CSV table of C-alpha atoms and ligand atoms in Angstrom, one decimal:
chain,number,residue,atom,x,y,z
A,1,MET,CA,80.5,89.4,106.3
A,2,LEU,CA,78.2,90.4,109.2
A,3,LYS,CA,80.1,88.1,111.5
A,4,LYS,CA,83.2,90.1,110.8
A,5,LEU,CA,81.4,93.4,111.3
A,6,PHE,CA,80.0,92.6,114.6
A,7,LYS,CA,83.1,91.0,116.1
A,8,SER,CA,82.1,89.5,119.5
A,9,PHE,CA,78.7,91.0,119.7
A,10,ARG,CA,76.2,89.1,121.9
A,11,SER,CA,72.8,88.6,120.4
A,12,PRO,CA,70.1,90.4,122.4
A,13,LEU,CA,67.5,87.9,121.1
A,14,ARG,CA,65.8,87.6,124.4
A,15,ARG,CA,64.5,91.1,124.2
A,16,ALA,CA,61.1,92.1,122.8
A,17,HIS,CA,61.1,94.4,119.8
A,18,GLN,CA,60.4,97.6,121.7
A,19,SER,CA,62.4,100.6,122.3
A,20,HIS,CA,64.1,100.7,125.7
A,21,SER,CA,64.9,103.4,128.1
A,22,SER,CA,68.4,101.9,128.6
A,23,PRO,CA,70.2,101.0,125.4
A,24,GLU,CA,72.3,98.0,124.5
A,25,VAL,CA,75.8,99.5,124.3
A,26,LEU,CA,78.3,98.3,121.8
A,27,THR,CA,81.9,99.3,122.6
A,28,ASN,CA,84.5,99.8,119.9
A,29,HIS,CA,85.5,96.2,120.3
A,30,GLN,CA,82.1,94.9,119.4
A,31,HIS,CA,81.5,96.7,116.1
A,32,CYS,CA,83.6,97.7,113.2
A,33,ILE,CA,82.9,101.3,112.7
A,34,HIS,CA,86.0,103.5,112.9
A,35,ARG,CA,86.2,107.2,113.2
A,36,GLY,CA,88.1,107.2,109.9
A,37,ASP,CA,85.0,105.8,108.1
A,38,ILE,CA,83.1,109.0,109.0
A,39,SER,CA,83.1,112.3,107.2
A,40,ARG,CA,85.4,114.6,109.2
A,41,TYR,CA,82.8,117.4,108.9
A,42,ALA,CA,80.2,115.1,110.6
A,43,THR,CA,82.7,114.3,113.4
A,44,SER,CA,83.6,117.9,113.9
A,45,VAL,CA,79.9,118.9,114.2
A,46,VAL,CA,79.3,116.2,116.8
A,47,GLU,CA,82.4,117.2,118.8
A,48,ARG,CA,81.7,120.9,118.6
A,49,LEU,CA,78.2,120.3,120.0
A,50,GLN,CA,79.6,118.1,122.7
A,51,GLN,CA,82.2,120.7,123.7
A,52,ALA,CA,79.4,123.2,124.0
A,53,GLY,CA,77.8,121.0,126.6
A,54,TYR,CA,75.1,119.3,124.4
A,55,GLN,CA,74.6,115.6,123.7
A,56,ALA,CA,75.3,114.8,120.1
A,57,TYR,CA,75.5,111.6,118.1
A,58,LEU,CA,75.7,110.3,114.5
A,59,VAL,CA,72.4,108.6,113.8
A,60,GLY,CA,70.3,106.9,111.2
A,61,GLY,CA,71.3,105.7,107.8
A,62,CYS,CA,75.1,106.4,108.3
A,63,VAL,CA,75.4,104.1,111.3
A,64,ARG,CA,73.2,101.5,109.7
A,65,ASP,CA,75.1,101.6,106.4
A,66,LEU,CA,78.6,101.5,108.0
A,67,LEU,CA,77.6,98.4,110.0
A,68,LEU,CA,76.6,96.8,106.7
A,69,ASP,CA,79.9,97.9,105.0
A,70,ILE,CA,78.0,100.3,102.7
A,71,ASP,CA,79.2,103.8,102.0
A,72,PRO,CA,76.8,106.2,103.7
A,73,LYS,CA,74.9,108.6,101.4
A,74,ASP,CA,75.1,111.3,104.0
A,75,PHE,CA,75.7,111.8,107.7
A,76,ASP,CA,72.9,112.8,110.1
A,77,VAL,CA,73.5,114.2,113.6
A,78,ALA,CA,71.0,114.1,116.5
A,79,THR,CA,71.5,116.5,119.4
A,80,SER,CA,70.0,117.8,122.6
A,81,ALA,CA,70.6,121.4,121.3
A,82,THR,CA,67.6,123.2,119.8
A,83,PRO,CA,67.9,124.3,116.1
A,84,GLU,CA,68.6,127.9,117.3
A,85,GLN,CA,71.3,126.7,119.7
A,86,VAL,CA,72.9,124.6,116.9
A,87,ARG,CA,72.8,127.6,114.5
A,88,ALA,CA,74.5,129.7,117.2
A,89,GLU,CA,77.5,127.2,117.3
A,90,PHE,CA,78.2,127.4,113.5
A,91,ARG,CA,78.6,130.2,111.2
A,92,ASN,CA,77.8,128.1,108.2
A,93,ALA,CA,74.4,126.8,109.5
A,94,ARG,CA,70.8,127.4,108.3
A,95,VAL,CA,67.6,126.4,110.0
A,96,ILE,CA,65.3,124.7,107.5
A,97,GLY,CA,61.8,123.0,107.4
A,98,ARG,CA,58.5,123.7,109.0
A,99,ARG,CA,56.9,120.3,109.5
A,100,PHE,CA,60.2,119.1,110.8
A,101,LYS,CA,62.6,121.8,111.7
A,102,LEU,CA,66.3,121.0,111.4
A,103,VAL,CA,69.7,122.7,110.8
A,104,HIS,CA,71.9,122.3,107.7
A,105,VAL,CA,75.6,122.9,108.5
A,106,HIS,CA,77.4,123.6,105.2
A,107,PHE,CA,81.0,122.6,104.4
A,108,GLY,CA,81.5,123.4,100.8
A,109,ARG,CA,79.3,121.0,98.9
A,110,GLU,CA,78.8,118.7,101.9
A,111,ILE,CA,75.9,119.3,104.2
A,112,ILE,CA,75.6,117.8,107.7
A,113,GLU,CA,72.0,117.6,108.8
A,114,VAL,CA,71.5,118.2,112.5
A,115,ALA,CA,68.2,117.3,114.1
A,116,THR,CA,67.2,118.1,117.7
A,117,PHE,CA,66.0,115.1,119.7
A,118,ARG,CA,62.2,114.7,119.2
A,119,ALA,CA,59.6,113.3,121.5
A,120,ASN,CA,56.5,111.4,120.5
A,121,HIS,CA,53.4,113.5,121.1
A,122,PRO,CA,50.5,111.4,122.3
A,123,GLU,CA,47.3,111.3,120.2
A,124,GLY,CA,44.8,113.9,121.3
A,125,ASP,CA,47.6,116.1,122.6
A,126,ASP,CA,46.1,119.3,121.3
A,127,GLU,CA,46.7,121.6,124.1
A,128,GLU,CA,46.7,125.1,122.7
A,129,ASP,CA,50.2,126.1,123.8
A,130,SER,CA,51.8,123.1,122.1
A,131,SER,CA,49.8,122.9,118.9
A,132,HIS,CA,52.2,125.1,117.0
A,133,LEU,CA,54.9,122.6,117.8
A,134,ALA,CA,53.1,119.4,117.2
A,135,SER,CA,49.8,118.6,115.5
A,136,ARG,CA,47.9,115.7,113.9
A,137,ASN,CA,45.0,115.5,111.6
A,138,GLU,CA,41.9,113.3,112.3
A,139,SER,CA,43.5,110.2,110.8
A,140,GLY,CA,46.5,110.5,113.1
A,141,ARG,CA,48.9,111.9,110.6
A,142,ILE,CA,51.5,114.1,112.1
A,143,LEU,CA,51.4,117.6,110.6
A,144,ARG,CA,54.1,119.2,112.7
A,145,ASP,CA,56.8,117.4,114.6
A,146,ASN,CA,58.7,119.9,116.6
A,147,VAL,CA,58.3,118.7,120.2
A,148,TYR,CA,61.8,118.2,121.6
A,149,GLY,CA,62.7,115.5,124.0
A,150,SER,CA,65.5,113.3,125.4
A,151,LEU,CA,67.7,110.9,123.6
A,152,GLU,CA,65.5,108.0,124.7
A,153,ASP,CA,62.4,109.8,123.3
A,154,ASP,CA,64.2,110.4,120.1
A,155,ALA,CA,65.0,106.8,119.6
A,156,GLN,CA,61.3,105.9,120.1
A,157,ARG,CA,60.1,108.2,117.4
A,158,ARG,CA,62.5,107.1,114.7
A,159,ASP,CA,60.9,105.0,112.0
A,160,PHE,CA,62.8,101.6,111.9
A,161,THR,CA,64.8,99.8,114.4
A,162,ILE,CA,67.8,99.8,112.1
A,163,ASN,CA,67.6,103.6,111.9
A,164,ALA,CA,67.6,104.1,115.7
A,165,LEU,CA,71.3,103.5,116.3
A,166,TYR,CA,73.4,106.3,117.8
A,167,TYR,CA,77.2,106.4,117.3
A,168,ASP,CA,79.4,108.6,119.4
A,169,PRO,CA,82.7,109.3,117.6
A,170,SER,CA,84.4,110.4,120.8
A,171,THR,CA,83.9,107.1,122.7
A,172,GLU,CA,83.3,105.0,119.5
A,173,ARG,CA,80.3,103.4,121.2
A,174,ILE,CA,77.0,102.6,119.6
A,175,LEU,CA,73.8,103.0,121.5
A,176,ASP,CA,71.0,100.6,120.4
A,177,TYR,CA,67.6,101.4,121.9
A,178,ALA,CA,65.4,99.3,119.7
A,179,ASN,CA,67.3,96.1,118.9
A,180,GLY,CA,68.4,97.6,115.6
A,181,VAL,CA,71.6,95.6,115.6
A,182,HIS,CA,69.7,92.4,115.9
A,183,ASP,CA,67.5,93.4,112.9
A,184,ILE,CA,70.6,94.3,110.9
A,185,ARG,CA,72.0,90.9,111.5
A,186,ASN,CA,68.7,89.3,110.5
A,187,HIS,CA,68.2,91.5,107.5
A,188,LEU,CA,64.9,92.9,108.7
A,189,VAL,CA,63.2,96.2,108.2
A,190,ARG,CA,61.0,96.6,111.3
A,191,LEU,CA,59.0,99.6,112.5
A,192,ILE,CA,59.5,100.7,116.1
A,193,GLY,CA,56.1,100.5,117.9
A,194,ASP,CA,52.7,99.7,116.5
A,195,PRO,CA,53.1,99.5,112.7
A,196,THR,CA,49.5,100.7,111.9
A,197,GLN,CA,49.8,103.7,114.1
A,198,ARG,CA,53.3,104.5,112.9
A,199,TYR,CA,52.1,104.4,109.2
A,200,GLN,CA,49.1,106.5,110.1
A,201,GLU,CA,51.3,109.1,111.7
A,202,ASP,CA,53.4,109.3,108.5
A,203,PRO,CA,52.3,107.2,105.5
A,204,VAL,CA,55.6,108.0,103.8
A,205,ARG,CA,57.1,105.4,106.2
A,206,MET,CA,55.5,102.8,103.9
A,207,LEU,CA,57.6,104.1,101.0
A,208,ARG,CA,60.6,104.2,103.3
A,209,ALA,CA,60.1,100.6,104.3
A,210,VAL,CA,60.2,99.5,100.7
A,211,ARG,CA,63.1,101.8,99.9
A,212,PHE,CA,65.3,100.3,102.7
A,213,ALA,CA,64.2,96.7,101.9
A,214,ALA,CA,65.3,97.3,98.3
A,215,LYS,CA,68.5,99.1,99.1
A,216,LEU,CA,69.7,96.7,101.8
A,217,ASP,CA,68.1,93.6,100.3
A,218,PHE,CA,66.3,93.1,103.6
A,219,ASP,CA,62.8,91.7,104.2
A,220,ILE,CA,60.1,93.8,105.7
A,221,GLU,CA,59.3,92.1,109.0
A,222,LYS,CA,55.9,90.5,108.8
A,223,HIS,CA,54.0,92.7,111.3
A,224,SER,CA,55.5,95.8,109.6
A,225,ALA,CA,54.6,94.5,106.2
A,226,ALA,CA,51.0,93.4,107.0
A,227,PRO,CA,49.2,96.8,107.2
A,228,ILE,CA,50.8,98.3,104.1
A,229,TYR,CA,48.4,97.1,101.5
A,230,LYS,CA,45.4,98.3,103.4
A,231,LEU,CA,47.0,101.7,104.4
A,232,ALA,CA,48.5,102.4,101.0
A,233,PRO,CA,45.7,104.8,100.0
A,234,MET,CA,46.8,107.1,102.9
A,235,LEU,CA,49.6,108.3,100.6
A,236,ARG,CA,46.9,110.4,98.9
A,237,GLU,CA,47.0,112.7,101.9
A,238,ILE,CA,50.7,113.5,101.5
A,239,PRO,CA,51.6,116.8,99.8
A,240,SER,CA,52.5,116.2,96.2
A,241,ALA,CA,55.8,118.1,96.6
A,242,ARG,CA,57.0,115.7,99.3
A,243,LEU,CA,56.0,112.7,97.2
A,244,PHE,CA,58.0,114.0,94.3
A,245,GLU,CA,61.1,114.1,96.6
A,246,GLU,CA,60.3,110.6,97.9
A,247,VAL,CA,59.8,109.2,94.4
A,248,LEU,CA,63.2,110.5,93.3
A,249,LYS,CA,64.8,108.7,96.4
A,250,LEU,CA,62.9,105.5,95.4
A,251,PHE,CA,64.0,105.5,91.8
A,252,LEU,CA,67.4,107.2,91.8
A,253,ALA,CA,69.2,105.3,94.5
A,254,GLY,CA,70.5,102.5,92.2
A,255,TYR,CA,67.8,99.9,93.2
A,256,ALA,CA,64.9,101.1,91.2
A,257,GLU,CA,63.9,97.8,89.6
A,258,PHE,CA,63.6,96.0,92.9
A,259,THR,CA,61.9,99.0,94.5
A,260,TYR,CA,59.3,99.0,91.7
A,261,GLU,CA,58.6,95.3,92.3
A,262,LEU,CA,58.0,95.9,96.0
A,263,LEU,CA,55.9,99.0,95.3
A,264,VAL,CA,53.7,96.9,93.0
A,265,ASP,CA,53.5,94.0,95.4
A,266,TYR,CA,52.5,96.2,98.3
A,267,GLY,CA,49.9,98.2,96.4
A,268,LEU,CA,51.9,101.4,96.7
A,269,PHE,CA,52.7,101.9,93.0
A,270,GLY,CA,49.1,102.6,92.1
A,271,GLU,CA,48.9,105.3,94.7
A,272,LEU,CA,51.9,107.0,93.2
A,273,PHE,CA,51.2,106.4,89.5
A,274,PRO,CA,47.5,105.6,89.1
A,275,ALA,CA,47.4,105.9,85.3
A,276,SER,CA,50.5,103.7,85.0
A,277,ALA,CA,49.0,101.1,87.4
A,278,ALA,CA,45.8,101.1,85.2
A,279,ALA,CA,48.0,100.4,82.1
A,280,LEU,CA,49.8,97.7,84.0
A,281,LYS,CA,46.4,96.0,84.5
A,282,ALA,CA,45.2,96.5,81.0
A,283,ASN,CA,48.4,95.6,79.2
A,284,PRO,CA,50.6,93.9,81.8
A,285,ASP,CA,53.4,92.4,79.7
A,286,TYR,CA,54.2,95.4,77.7
A,287,THR,CA,53.8,97.9,80.5
A,288,ASP,CA,55.9,95.9,83.0
A,289,GLU,CA,58.6,95.3,80.4
A,290,LEU,CA,58.9,99.0,79.5
A,291,ILE,CA,58.9,100.3,83.0
A,292,ARG,CA,61.3,97.5,84.2
A,293,ASN,CA,63.7,98.1,81.3
A,294,ALA,CA,63.7,101.9,82.0
A,295,LEU,CA,64.5,101.2,85.7
A,296,ILE,CA,67.2,98.6,84.9
A,297,ASN,CA,68.9,101.2,82.6
A,298,THR,CA,68.6,103.8,85.4
A,299,ASP,CA,70.2,101.4,87.9
A,300,LEU,CA,73.0,100.7,85.5
A,301,ARG,CA,73.7,104.3,84.8
A,302,ILE,CA,73.9,105.1,88.5
A,303,GLN,CA,76.2,102.2,89.0
A,304,GLN,CA,78.5,103.6,86.2
A,305,ASN,CA,78.2,107.1,87.7
A,306,LYS,CA,76.5,108.4,84.6
A,307,PRO,CA,73.9,111.1,84.9
A,308,VAL,CA,70.2,110.2,85.0
A,309,THR,CA,67.4,112.6,84.3
A,310,PRO,CA,64.1,112.3,86.2
A,311,ALA,CA,62.4,113.5,83.0
A,312,PHE,CA,63.3,110.3,81.2
A,313,LEU,CA,62.2,108.2,84.1
A,314,PHE,CA,58.8,109.9,84.3
A,315,ALA,CA,58.4,109.8,80.6
A,316,ALA,CA,58.9,106.0,80.7
A,317,LEU,CA,56.7,105.5,83.8
A,318,LEU,CA,53.8,107.3,82.1
A,319,TRP,CA,54.2,106.3,78.5
A,320,PRO,CA,52.2,103.1,78.7
A,321,ALA,CA,49.2,105.1,80.0
A,322,LEU,CA,49.2,107.3,76.8
A,323,PRO,CA,47.7,105.1,74.0
A,324,ALA,CA,44.4,104.5,75.7
A,325,ARG,CA,43.9,108.2,76.2
A,326,VAL,CA,44.9,109.1,72.7
A,327,LEU,CA,42.4,106.5,71.4
A,328,LYS,CA,39.6,107.9,73.5
A,329,LEU,CA,40.2,111.4,72.1
A,330,GLN,CA,40.4,110.1,68.6
A,331,GLU,CA,37.1,108.3,69.1
A,332,ARG,CA,35.7,111.7,69.9
A,333,GLY,CA,36.8,112.9,66.5
A,334,MET,CA,40.2,114.4,67.3
A,335,PRO,CA,42.9,113.9,64.7
A,336,PRO,CA,45.9,111.8,65.8
A,337,ILE,CA,48.5,114.4,66.5
A,338,PRO,CA,46.3,116.9,68.5
A,339,ALA,CA,44.9,113.8,70.3
A,340,MET,CA,48.4,112.8,71.3
A,341,GLN,CA,49.3,116.3,72.4
A,342,GLU,CA,46.1,116.6,74.4
A,343,ALA,CA,46.5,113.2,76.0
A,344,ALA,CA,50.0,114.0,77.0
A,345,HIS,CA,48.9,117.2,78.6
A,346,GLU,CA,46.0,115.6,80.5
A,347,LEU,CA,48.1,112.7,81.7
A,348,ILE,CA,50.9,115.0,83.0
A,349,SER,CA,48.4,117.3,84.7
A,350,GLU,CA,46.7,114.4,86.4
A,351,GLN,CA,50.0,112.9,87.5
A,352,CYS,CA,51.1,116.2,89.0
A,353,GLN,CA,48.1,116.2,91.4
A,354,ARG,CA,49.7,113.1,93.0
A,355,ILE,CA,53.4,113.9,92.5
A,356,ALA,CA,54.4,117.5,91.9
A,357,ILE,CA,56.8,117.0,89.0
A,358,PRO,CA,58.4,120.4,88.5
A,359,LYS,CA,58.0,122.2,85.1
A,360,ARG,CA,61.7,121.8,84.4
A,361,PHE,CA,61.0,118.1,84.1
A,362,THR,CA,57.5,118.1,82.6
A,363,MET,CA,58.7,120.1,79.6
A,364,PRO,CA,61.4,117.5,78.7
A,365,ILE,CA,58.9,114.7,79.2
A,366,ARG,CA,56.7,116.3,76.5
A,367,GLU,CA,59.7,116.8,74.3
A,368,ILE,CA,60.8,113.1,74.6
A,369,TRP,CA,57.3,112.0,73.7
A,370,ASP,CA,57.1,114.5,70.9
A,371,MET,CA,60.4,113.1,69.5
A,372,GLN,CA,58.7,109.8,69.1
A,373,GLU,CA,56.4,111.4,66.5
A,374,ARG,CA,59.4,113.0,64.8
A,375,LEU,CA,61.9,110.1,64.6
A,376,PRO,CA,60.0,108.3,61.8
A,377,ARG,CA,60.0,111.4,59.7
A,378,ARG,CA,63.5,111.4,58.2
A,379,SER,CA,63.2,112.7,54.5
A,380,GLY,CA,65.2,115.6,53.1
A,381,LYS,CA,67.1,117.4,55.8
A,382,ARG,CA,64.8,116.3,58.6
A,383,ALA,CA,67.1,113.5,59.8
A,384,ASP,CA,70.1,115.8,60.1
A,385,LEU,CA,68.0,118.5,61.8
A,386,LEU,CA,66.7,115.9,64.3
A,387,LEU,CA,70.3,114.8,65.0
A,388,GLU,CA,71.1,118.4,66.0
A,389,ASN,CA,68.1,118.7,68.3
A,390,PRO,CA,69.2,118.8,72.0
A,391,ARG,CA,66.5,116.2,72.8
A,392,PHE,CA,67.6,113.8,70.1
A,393,ARG,CA,69.6,111.5,72.4
A,394,ALA,CA,66.9,111.2,75.0
A,395,GLY,CA,64.3,110.7,72.2
A,396,TYR,CA,66.5,108.0,70.5
A,397,ASP,CA,67.1,106.2,73.8
A,398,PHE,CA,63.4,106.3,74.5
A,399,LEU,CA,62.7,104.8,71.1
A,400,LEU,CA,65.1,101.9,71.9
A,401,LEU,CA,63.3,101.5,75.2
A,402,ARG,CA,60.0,101.2,73.5
A,403,GLU,CA,61.4,98.6,71.1
A,404,SER,CA,62.9,96.7,74.0
A,405,ALA,CA,59.4,96.3,75.4
A,406,GLY,CA,58.2,94.9,72.0
A,407,GLU,CA,56.8,97.9,70.3
A,408,GLN,CA,56.9,97.4,66.5
A,409,THR,CA,58.6,100.4,64.8
A,410,GLY,CA,59.8,98.8,61.5
A,411,GLY,CA,63.5,98.8,62.6
A,412,LEU,CA,63.5,102.5,63.3
A,413,GLY,CA,65.9,102.2,66.2
A,414,ASP,CA,68.5,100.3,64.1
A,415,TRP,CA,68.1,102.8,61.3
A,416,TRP,CA,69.0,105.7,63.7
A,417,THR,CA,71.8,103.7,65.3
A,418,VAL,CA,73.4,103.2,61.8
A,419,TYR,CA,72.7,106.8,60.7
A,420,GLN,CA,74.4,108.4,63.6
A,421,ASP,CA,77.7,106.7,62.8
A,422,ALA,CA,77.4,106.9,59.0
A,423,SER,CA,79.5,109.2,56.7
A,424,ASP,CA,77.8,112.0,54.8
A,425,SER,CA,77.5,110.0,51.6
A,426,GLU,CA,76.2,106.9,53.4
A,427,ARG,CA,73.6,109.2,55.1
A,428,ARG,CA,72.5,110.5,51.7
A,429,GLY,CA,72.1,107.0,50.5
A,430,MET,CA,70.0,106.0,53.6
A,431,ILE,CA,67.7,108.9,53.1
A,432,ARG,CA,67.3,108.1,49.4
A,433,ASP,CA,66.5,104.5,50.3
A,434,LEU,CA,63.6,105.5,52.4
A,435,SER,CA,60.4,104.8,50.6
A,436,GLN,CA,57.7,107.3,51.2
A,437,ASP,CA,55.4,104.6,52.5
A,438,ALA,CA,57.8,103.4,55.0
A,439,THR,CA,58.3,106.8,56.5
A,440,GLY,CA,54.7,107.6,56.7
A,441,GLU,CA,55.4,111.1,55.5
A,442,VAL,CA,52.7,113.5,54.5
A,443,PRO,CA,53.6,115.1,51.2
A,444,ARG,CA,54.1,118.8,51.5
A,445,LYS,CA,51.4,119.8,49.1
A,446,ARG,CA,48.7,118.1,51.2
A,447,ARG,CA,49.3,120.2,54.2
A,448,ARG,CA,46.8,122.9,54.9
A,449,SER,CA,48.2,126.2,56.1
A,450,GLY,CA,45.7,126.3,59.0
A,451,GLY,CA,46.4,122.6,59.9
A,452,LYS,CA,48.1,121.4,63.0
A,453,ARG,CA,51.7,121.6,62.1
A,454,LYS,CA,54.4,120.2,64.2
A,455,ARG,CA,56.7,122.8,65.6
A,456,ALA,CA,60.1,122.6,67.3
A,457,PRO,CA,60.0,120.4,70.4
A,458,GLY,CA,59.3,122.6,73.4
A,459,ALA,CA,57.8,125.4,71.3
A,460,ASP,CA,54.4,123.8,71.7
A,461,ALA,CA,54.6,122.8,75.3
A,462,PRO,CA,51.6,124.4,77.0
A,463,SER,CA,52.5,126.9,79.6
A,464,HIS,CA,50.3,125.3,82.3
A,465,ASP,CA,52.2,122.1,82.5
B,1,ATP,P1,69.4,107.3,103.6
B,1,ATP,O1,70.0,108.7,103.9
B,1,ATP,O2,70.5,106.3,103.4
B,1,ATP,O3,68.4,107.4,102.5
B,1,ATP,P2,68.4,107.5,106.3
B,1,ATP,O4,68.0,106.4,107.2
B,1,ATP,O5,69.6,108.3,106.7
B,1,ATP,O6,68.7,106.8,104.9
B,1,ATP,P3,67.0,109.9,106.1
B,1,ATP,O7,65.9,110.3,105.3
B,1,ATP,O8,68.3,110.6,105.8
B,1,ATP,O9,67.2,108.4,106.0
B,1,ATP,O10,66.6,110.2,107.6
B,1,ATP,C1,67.5,110.1,108.7
B,1,ATP,C2,66.9,109.4,109.9
B,1,ATP,O11,65.8,110.2,110.3
B,1,ATP,C3,66.4,108.1,109.6
B,1,ATP,O12,67.4,107.1,109.7
B,1,ATP,C4,65.3,107.9,110.7
B,1,ATP,O13,65.9,107.6,111.9
B,1,ATP,C5,64.8,109.3,110.8
B,1,ATP,N1,63.6,109.5,109.9
B,1,ATP,C6,63.6,110.0,108.7
B,1,ATP,N2,62.3,110.1,108.2
B,1,ATP,C7,61.5,109.6,109.1
B,1,ATP,C8,60.1,109.4,109.3
B,1,ATP,N3,59.3,109.7,108.3
B,1,ATP,N4,59.6,109.0,110.4
B,1,ATP,C9,60.5,108.7,111.5
B,1,ATP,N5,61.8,108.8,111.4
B,1,ATP,C10,62.3,109.3,110.3
B,2,MG,MG1,70.4,110.0,105.7
């Protein structure tokens, strides 16, 4: 396939893997990207900027993906215009970001992201007048990245060679400053420049390396792969809100299972999900199976264009870490249900210190877990009430997921599968058949009024989640 895509392209093998001040140029006869493959809004943004006298190109993932015959997720534009100059050209544009300022140009639901060419700022460059534009902390991490530069500078500071390709829709030429085309042909994710330094500048690049390797089915080139294991703990310095966004990109792109494997192999998973990694160590088969099955499901749903909820995903990723915590609390004398509630709360709070899961997702996580306590209790009208609960579906799917990983539930999943499709009279029969022992029900009269009663899912979710 690649042969076809790169028509008569000459291999630039002789070159070292550095970024160059003069690019390899591919004319429209040497690659297979056509103007028609590109969002007309992206083309119009580039052309408008060019007409206004600025340099402008399509860049990054869209060029890479089009060369690989993949539908680009979005179209990014790089330009010599400053964010303010870009905004002045478009009525529908907004400047966003602080660490990395850029402009979003809106066309209905489509957003074209326009970034000004950036320059690398050398370490120790802390002159007072530029520190508001660019700054690093003591470990070399870039805190602000708003020093503008030339097209050549911009190519150098991009993360991977395969992401440093610039396409000009007017001439239909591709500019390749870092031998990205060579790496695309060889299926390699390779950092531009010194890998250790580039990861230190922005540890999220380690996650991006894994994400692109999984998405494109590429290898991480050996020098780019080597420092990851050692530098993985640097992810702890990344703001938890940014990591939340990155984790969604990792797991909601349709390649979650493979991504998870790579994250584990490179020691990155434990930095993102420390409690789950501990469960993976303590109970490897069950934990791996549960997480993997959840991710396989997610990938399948994305393939089928079905909605996926991050809450279900996080509920699954964290679930294997719950039992040990529940047990610990029970050993301290806490009854099972409060112990479960407390363990869930602790686990989510701890996780949120690494990855800021917003409350709109932590609440449903608690509700999905809460459902696991409720699904076995089916007597009287309970089963029908549960069926009407808006979280029933997620709770039921989660039960099946637990069973798929080998949890013993006494056939509860099958019972619910049959119950949902049964007629009224069949349902009454199924409820009658439940023996009290099998349901584990606590007879009403034994309940104390001051006891810990279960309430509707969500009603008992603590407000500090
Ligand atoms: P996709 O959109 O398919 O996930 P992408 O390569 O377009 O992949 P984006 O996150 O949209 O990724 O970023 C656009 C481009 O910006 C990248 O291709 C890369 O050149 C550059 N870039 C993004 N994040 C970084 C980073 N942390 N360090 C250096 N360059 C980056
Ligand atoms: Mg992109």
